[in-house]
Every structure is written in structure tokens, then in C-alpha cells.
Coordinates of C-alpha atoms and ligand atoms in Angstrom, one line a residue:
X1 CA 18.5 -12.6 -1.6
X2 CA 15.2 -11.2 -1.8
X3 CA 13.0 -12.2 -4.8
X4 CA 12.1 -8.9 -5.5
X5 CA 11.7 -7.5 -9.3
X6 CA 13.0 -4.2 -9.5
X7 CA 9.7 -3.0 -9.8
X8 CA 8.7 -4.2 -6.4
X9 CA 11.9 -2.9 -4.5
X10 CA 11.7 0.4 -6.0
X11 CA 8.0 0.5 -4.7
X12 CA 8.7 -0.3 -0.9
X13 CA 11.3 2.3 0.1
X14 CA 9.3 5.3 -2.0
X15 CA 6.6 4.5 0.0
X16 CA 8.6 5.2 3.2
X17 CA 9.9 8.3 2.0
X18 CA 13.3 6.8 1.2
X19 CA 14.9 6.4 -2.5
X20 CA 17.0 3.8 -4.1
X21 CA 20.9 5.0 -5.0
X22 CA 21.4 4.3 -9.1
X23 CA 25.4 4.0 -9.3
X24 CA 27.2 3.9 -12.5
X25 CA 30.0 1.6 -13.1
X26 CA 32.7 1.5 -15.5
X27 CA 34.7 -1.6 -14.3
X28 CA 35.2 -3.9 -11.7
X29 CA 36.8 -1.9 -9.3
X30 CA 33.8 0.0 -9.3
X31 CA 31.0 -2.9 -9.2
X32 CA 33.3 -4.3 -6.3
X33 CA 32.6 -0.7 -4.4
X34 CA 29.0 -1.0 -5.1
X35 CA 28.4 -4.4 -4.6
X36 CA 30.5 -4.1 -0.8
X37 CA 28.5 -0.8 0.1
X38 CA 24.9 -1.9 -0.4
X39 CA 25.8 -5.5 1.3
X40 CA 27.4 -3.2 4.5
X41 CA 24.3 -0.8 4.7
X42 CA 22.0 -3.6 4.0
X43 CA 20.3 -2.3 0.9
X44 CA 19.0 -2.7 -2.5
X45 CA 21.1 -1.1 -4.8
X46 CA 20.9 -0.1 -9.1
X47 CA 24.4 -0.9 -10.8
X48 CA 23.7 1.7 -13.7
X49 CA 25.8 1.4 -17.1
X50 CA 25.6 4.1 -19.6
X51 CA 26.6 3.0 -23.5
X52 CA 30.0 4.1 -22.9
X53 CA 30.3 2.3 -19.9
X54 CA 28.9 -0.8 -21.2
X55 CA 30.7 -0.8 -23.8
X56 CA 33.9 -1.0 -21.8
X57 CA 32.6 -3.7 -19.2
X58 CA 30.8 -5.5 -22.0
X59 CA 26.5 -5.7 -21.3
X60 CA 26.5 -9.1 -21.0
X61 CA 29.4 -9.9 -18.5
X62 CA 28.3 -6.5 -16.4
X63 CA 24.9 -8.1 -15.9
X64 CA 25.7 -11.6 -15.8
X65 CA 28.0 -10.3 -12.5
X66 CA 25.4 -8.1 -10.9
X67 CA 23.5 -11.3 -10.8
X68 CA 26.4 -13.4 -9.2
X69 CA 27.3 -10.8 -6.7
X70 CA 23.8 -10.4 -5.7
X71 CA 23.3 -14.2 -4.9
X72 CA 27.2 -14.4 -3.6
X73 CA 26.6 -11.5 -1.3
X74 CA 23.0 -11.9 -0.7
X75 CA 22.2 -8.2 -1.1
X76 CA 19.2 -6.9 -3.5
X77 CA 21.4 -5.5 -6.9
X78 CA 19.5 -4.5 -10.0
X79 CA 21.0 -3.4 -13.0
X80 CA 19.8 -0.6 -15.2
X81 CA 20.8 0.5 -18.8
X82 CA 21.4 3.8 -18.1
X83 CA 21.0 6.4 -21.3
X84 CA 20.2 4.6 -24.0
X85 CA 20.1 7.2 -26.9
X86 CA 18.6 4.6 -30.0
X87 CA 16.8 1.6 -30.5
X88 CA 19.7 -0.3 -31.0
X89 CA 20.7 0.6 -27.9
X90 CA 18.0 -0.3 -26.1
X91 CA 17.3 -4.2 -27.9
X92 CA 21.0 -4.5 -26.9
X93 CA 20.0 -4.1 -23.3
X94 CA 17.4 -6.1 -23.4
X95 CA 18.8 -9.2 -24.8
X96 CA 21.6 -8.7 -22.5
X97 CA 19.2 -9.0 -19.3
X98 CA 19.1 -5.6 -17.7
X99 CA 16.5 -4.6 -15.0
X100 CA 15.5 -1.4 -16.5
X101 CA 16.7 0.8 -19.4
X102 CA 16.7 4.5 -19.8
X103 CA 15.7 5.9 -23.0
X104 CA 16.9 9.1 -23.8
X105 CA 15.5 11.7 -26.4
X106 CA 15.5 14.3 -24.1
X107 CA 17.6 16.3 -26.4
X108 CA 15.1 16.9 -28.8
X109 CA 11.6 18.8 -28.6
X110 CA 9.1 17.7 -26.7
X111 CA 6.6 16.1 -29.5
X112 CA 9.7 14.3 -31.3
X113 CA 10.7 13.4 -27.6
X114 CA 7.1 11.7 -27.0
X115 CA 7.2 9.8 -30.5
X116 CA 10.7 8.8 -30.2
X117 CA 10.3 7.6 -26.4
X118 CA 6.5 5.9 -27.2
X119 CA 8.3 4.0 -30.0
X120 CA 10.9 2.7 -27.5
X121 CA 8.2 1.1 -25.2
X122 CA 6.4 -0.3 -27.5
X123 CA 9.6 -2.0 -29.2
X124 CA 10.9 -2.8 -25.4
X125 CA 7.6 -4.1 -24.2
X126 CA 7.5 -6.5 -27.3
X127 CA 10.4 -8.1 -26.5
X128 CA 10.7 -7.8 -22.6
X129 CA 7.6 -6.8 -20.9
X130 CA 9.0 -7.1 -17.7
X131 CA 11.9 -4.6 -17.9
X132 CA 11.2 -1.2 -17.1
X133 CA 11.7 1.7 -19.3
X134 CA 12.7 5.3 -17.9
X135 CA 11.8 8.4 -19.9
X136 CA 13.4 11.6 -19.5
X137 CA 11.9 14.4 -20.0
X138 CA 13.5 18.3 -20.5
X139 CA 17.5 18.0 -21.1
X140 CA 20.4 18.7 -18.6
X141 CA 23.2 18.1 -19.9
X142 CA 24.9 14.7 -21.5
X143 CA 27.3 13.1 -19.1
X144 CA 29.0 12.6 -15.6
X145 CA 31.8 14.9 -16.1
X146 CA 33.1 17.9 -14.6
X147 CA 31.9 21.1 -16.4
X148 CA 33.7 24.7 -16.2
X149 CA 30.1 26.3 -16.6
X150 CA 26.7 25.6 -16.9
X151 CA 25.7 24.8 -20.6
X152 CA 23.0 27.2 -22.4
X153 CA 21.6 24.6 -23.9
X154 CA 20.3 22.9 -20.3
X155 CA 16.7 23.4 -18.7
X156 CA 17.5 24.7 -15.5
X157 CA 15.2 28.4 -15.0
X158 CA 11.8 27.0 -13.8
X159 CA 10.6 28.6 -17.4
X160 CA 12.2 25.6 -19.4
X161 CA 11.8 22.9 -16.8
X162 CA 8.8 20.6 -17.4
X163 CA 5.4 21.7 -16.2
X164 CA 3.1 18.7 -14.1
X165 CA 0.6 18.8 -17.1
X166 CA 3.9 17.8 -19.8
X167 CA 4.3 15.3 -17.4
X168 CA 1.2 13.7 -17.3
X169 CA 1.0 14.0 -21.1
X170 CA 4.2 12.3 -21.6
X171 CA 3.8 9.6 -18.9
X172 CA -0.1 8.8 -20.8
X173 CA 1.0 8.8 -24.4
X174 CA 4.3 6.9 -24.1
X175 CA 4.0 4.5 -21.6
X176 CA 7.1 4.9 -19.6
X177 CA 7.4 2.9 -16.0
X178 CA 9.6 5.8 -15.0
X179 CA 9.6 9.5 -15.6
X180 CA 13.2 11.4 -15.3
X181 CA 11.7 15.3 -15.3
X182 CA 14.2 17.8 -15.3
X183 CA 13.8 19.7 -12.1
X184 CA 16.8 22.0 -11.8
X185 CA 20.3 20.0 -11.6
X186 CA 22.0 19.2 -14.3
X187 CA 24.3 16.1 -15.1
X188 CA 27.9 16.3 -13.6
X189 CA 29.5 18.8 -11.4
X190 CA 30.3 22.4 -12.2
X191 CA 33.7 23.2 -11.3
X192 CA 33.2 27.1 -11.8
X193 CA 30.4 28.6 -9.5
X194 CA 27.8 26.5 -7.8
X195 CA 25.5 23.9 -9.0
X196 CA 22.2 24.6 -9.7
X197 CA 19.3 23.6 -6.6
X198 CA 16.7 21.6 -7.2
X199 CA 13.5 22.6 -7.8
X200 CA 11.3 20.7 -4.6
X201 CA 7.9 21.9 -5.0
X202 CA 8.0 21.3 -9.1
X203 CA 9.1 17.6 -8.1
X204 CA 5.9 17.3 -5.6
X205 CA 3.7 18.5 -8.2
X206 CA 4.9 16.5 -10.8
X207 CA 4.6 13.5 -8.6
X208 CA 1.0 14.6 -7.8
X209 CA 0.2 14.5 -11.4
X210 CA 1.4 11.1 -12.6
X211 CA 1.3 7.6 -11.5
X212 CA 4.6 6.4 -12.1
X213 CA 7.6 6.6 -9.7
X214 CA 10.2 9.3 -10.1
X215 CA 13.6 9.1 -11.0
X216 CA 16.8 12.0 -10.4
X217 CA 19.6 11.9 -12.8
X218 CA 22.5 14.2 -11.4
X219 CA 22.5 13.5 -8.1
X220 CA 26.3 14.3 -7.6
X221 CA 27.4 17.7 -6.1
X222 CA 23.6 18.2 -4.2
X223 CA 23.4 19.7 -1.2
X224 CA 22.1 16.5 1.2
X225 CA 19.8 18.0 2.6
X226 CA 18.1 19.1 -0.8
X227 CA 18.6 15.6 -1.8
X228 CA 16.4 14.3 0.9
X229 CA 13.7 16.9 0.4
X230 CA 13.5 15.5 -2.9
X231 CA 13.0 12.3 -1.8
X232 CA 10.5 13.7 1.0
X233 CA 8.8 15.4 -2.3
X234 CA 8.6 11.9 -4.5
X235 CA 12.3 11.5 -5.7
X236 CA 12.7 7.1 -5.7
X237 CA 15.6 6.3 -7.4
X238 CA 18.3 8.9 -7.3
X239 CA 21.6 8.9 -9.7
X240 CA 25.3 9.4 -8.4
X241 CA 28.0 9.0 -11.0
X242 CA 30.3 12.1 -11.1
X243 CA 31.4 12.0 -7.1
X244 CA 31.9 8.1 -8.0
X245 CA 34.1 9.0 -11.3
X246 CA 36.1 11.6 -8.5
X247 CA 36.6 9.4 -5.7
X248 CA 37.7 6.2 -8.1
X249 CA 40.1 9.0 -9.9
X250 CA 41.4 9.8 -6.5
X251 CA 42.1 6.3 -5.0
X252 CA 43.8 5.4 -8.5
X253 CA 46.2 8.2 -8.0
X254 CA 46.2 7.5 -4.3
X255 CA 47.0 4.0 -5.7
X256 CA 49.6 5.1 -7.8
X257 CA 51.7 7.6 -5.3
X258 CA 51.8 5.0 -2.9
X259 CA 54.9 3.1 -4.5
X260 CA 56.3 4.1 -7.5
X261 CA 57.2 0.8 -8.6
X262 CA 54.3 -0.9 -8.0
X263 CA 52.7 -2.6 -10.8
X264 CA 50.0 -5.2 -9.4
X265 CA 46.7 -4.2 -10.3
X266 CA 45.0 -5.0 -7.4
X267 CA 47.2 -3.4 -5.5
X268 CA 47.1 0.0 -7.5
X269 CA 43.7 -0.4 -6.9
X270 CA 42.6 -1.1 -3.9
X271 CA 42.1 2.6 -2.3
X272 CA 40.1 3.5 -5.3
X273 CA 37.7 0.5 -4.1
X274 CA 38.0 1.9 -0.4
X275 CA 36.7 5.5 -1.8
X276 CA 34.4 4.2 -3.6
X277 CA 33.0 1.9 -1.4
X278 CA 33.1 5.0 1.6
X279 CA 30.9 7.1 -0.8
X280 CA 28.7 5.0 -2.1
X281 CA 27.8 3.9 1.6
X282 CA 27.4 7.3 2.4
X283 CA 24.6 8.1 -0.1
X284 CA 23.2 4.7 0.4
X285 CA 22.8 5.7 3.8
X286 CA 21.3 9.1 3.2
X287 CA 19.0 7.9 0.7
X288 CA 17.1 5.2 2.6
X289 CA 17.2 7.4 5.8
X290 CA 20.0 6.1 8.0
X291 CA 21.4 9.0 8.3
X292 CA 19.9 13.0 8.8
X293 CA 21.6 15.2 6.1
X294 CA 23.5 17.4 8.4
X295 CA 25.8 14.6 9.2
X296 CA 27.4 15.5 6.1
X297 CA 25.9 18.8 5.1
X298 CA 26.6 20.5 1.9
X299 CA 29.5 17.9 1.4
X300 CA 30.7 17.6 -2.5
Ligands
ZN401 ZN1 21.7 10.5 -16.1

């Protein structure tokens, strides 16, 4: 297992124009997937957890297995508190041991966002300096579901996404490690129409004008190919939840058709691991170069 903090790892690949894959997990079906993919391809991985999904698994037992996988399986997992929306939320995630935290005010305006998210640092770096806090900065949307239509409330037209200069001013007067700009894509997948494109040369400039490393939430649903120009533009950690949440649902029925009177669990289970795994892989594989994007091509 390498030594590396999560820091360090996210550092290396960004610098060879290759990003880290952030999946969420909900249970152990799913960490197994994760876990099995990244030790295939060979690379570090983020288990995310959102509050609803650490909730379920429990904080404490999700990272306490990260860690035992990752020395089992001798393959680089972090683990990351994904959208943490209080400071409750976040000392939660820090005494439980996560990598990284994401704090979200996004929601709200930009000054309440900068005084909200400045007060989570400084409360995080009191009691953990060493875990690194993501900001996120213009909203898109709340969770990794599947949406009839495009929310109003979303920053999506190039008018409401952050400018480089917001950036910079958030980045200086929080004191985030990470900055999550909204750049285009929103959260989930839209079921009705296409999903919004990503906005590349907004994520070079914002890279240009801030020294922290760059995060994508919404990775799911992305044309590859846009997804590796984003990484090509400064993009280091990119999020995939909603295809997960789709392929899990679709091994779990898969699971389920197979034999109607089947009732052990880890048989019932088992193709949503396979799915899983398959996808996970697949991204893994995009995002640290292993593969050109029109392997795949506009895939879903
Ligand atoms: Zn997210």
C-alpha cells in the first residue's frame, strides 16, 4: 500500500493530466465494487459518503473498512465525507477519520457561502489539520438522482456559473484545500432531454486563477470525451455516483429475476457487485488515461 496522504496522491496523477475517480457508496455491495475495481486497474481510488449514505453504512465502520481493504487489497483507497451541509456534520467526519470532507453551502449566496465555508475550515483545521476540506462554489442541484428536467434553481448558463476572480476570492478568504466550481453539469442524470456540457475553457481559467486542485461533482451522464477534456483543462478528482446508483439498481433486479425463490443475500447480490465493479473500472480507466474516450463514446 502506498503511504500516500490523500493530499499527495491527488497531486501526482493531476500533474500528468489524469484525475482521481470519487465514488459514493451506500453499502457493502458497493465498497466491494469499488474496492475490486481500483485493485484491478491498479489505482488510487476516493470511497465518497454523503450524510445520507453515511448514515446508513455508519461513518465509523465505512472508514474503519476503507482502511482494512486498502491494506487487505494493497491498493491506495481514500475516503471522503462527501456533502457535508453543517458543522455538525463535518466534526462528525472528522472524529470518524475521513480523508477529506466536503462542505457545502453552495445553496446560499455567495458572501453567506464564503462565511459559512471560512467558518468550516477554521473549525476543521482546529481539530484535524491534516484532513482536507472541499468548498463548492455556485449550486447544481442536491443529489445523485435521476431528474425529469433541469432545476431553475441550478447554475448552469455561463451567466450564473462562477467567474475565475469568485474563485480566487473564495479560495483566499476561506481556506479551502479543494475548490468544487460549478462549471456546467449538474448533480444526477436528467432523464428528459440531454444533460447539460461542461463548460472547458471556464474550468482552465479557473484553474489558472487559484492554487488549489480542482474537484467535479456530477460526473455521471458526461460525454467521455468531455470528461477528459476537463481533466486535460485541470479537473483532479472527478465524482460518479448516479451511473453507480443505476448499475447497483440493475444488478439487484438482475439479482432478483434470476430465481424467484432465492433468498441469500449474497447471492441476490452478486451481479449488482459485477456492475458495479464493470463501471467503476471503466471510469477508473478513463480518468487516469488508460483508455482514449471513444472507446466508449458518449456512453450513459
Ligand atoms: Zn456532489
Amino acid at each position: 500500500v502506498s503511504a500516500n496522504t490523500l493530499q499527495e496522491a491527488i497531486a501526482e496523477p493531476s500533474r500528468a493530466g489524469r484525475a482521481l475517480a470519487h465514488f459514493n457508496v451506500s453499502e457493502l455491495a458497493g465498497l466491494k465494487a469499488v474496492a475490486a475495481a481500483a485493485k484491478t486497474v491498479g489505482q488510487p481510488v476516493i470511497v465518497g459518503a454523503s450524510e445520507g449514505e453515511r448514515e446508513f453504512f455508519g461513518a465509523r465502520a465505512l472508514v474503519d473498512l476503507v482502511r482494512l481493504l486498502s491494506r487487505q487489497m494493497d491498493v491506495p483507497l481514500y475516503v471522503s465525507a462527501d456533502h457535508s451541509h453543517s458543522l455538525g456534520s463535518l466534526k462528525e467526519a472528522l472524529a470518524a477519520g475521513f480523508d477529506s470532507v466536503v462542505f457545502d453551502a453552495s445553496a446560499l449566496p455567495f458572501v453567506d457561502n464564503v462565511e459559512r465555508t471560512r467558518e468550516a475550515v477554521a473549525c476543521a483545521k482546529s481539530i484535524a489539520p491534516h484532513v482536507l476540506i472541499e468548498g463548492e462554489l455556485g449550486f447544481i442541484g442536491s443529489g445523485s438522482v435521476l431528474v425529469r428536467r433541469l432545476g431553475t434553481n441550478v447554475a448552469v448558463r455561463g451567466s450564473d456559473l462562477p467567474t475565475p476572480d469568485q474563485a480566487a476570492e473564495f479560495v483566499e478568504r476561506t481556506g479551502v484545500d479543494l475548490l468544487a466550481p460549478a462549471v456546467g453539469n449538474v448533480h444526477g442524470m436528467i432523464v428528459e432531454g440531454a444533460q447539460p456540457g461542461l463548460d472547458v475553457p471556464r474550468i482552465a481559467a479557473i484553474r489558472a486563477a487559484i492554487r488549489v486542485p480542482l474537484v467535479l461533482h456530477g460526473g455521471s451522464g458526461i460525454a467521455h470525451g468531455q470528461l477528459v477534456a476537463a481533466i486535460q483543462a485541470g479537473m483532479a478528482v472527478i465524482h460518479v455516483n448516479t451511473e453507480l446508483r443505476l448499475a447497483w439498481r440493475r444488478g439487484v433486479e438482475e439479482g432478483l429475476a434470476r430465481d424467484k425463490d432465492e433468498i441469500a443475500p449474497y447471492r441476490i447480490l452478486r451481479p449488482a457487485v459485477a456492475q458495479v465493479s464493470r463501471l467503476a473500472e471503466l471510469y477508473i480507466r478513463l480518468l487516469s488515461g488508460q483508455t482514449l474516450p471513444d472507446a466508449h463514446g458518449a456512453t450513459r
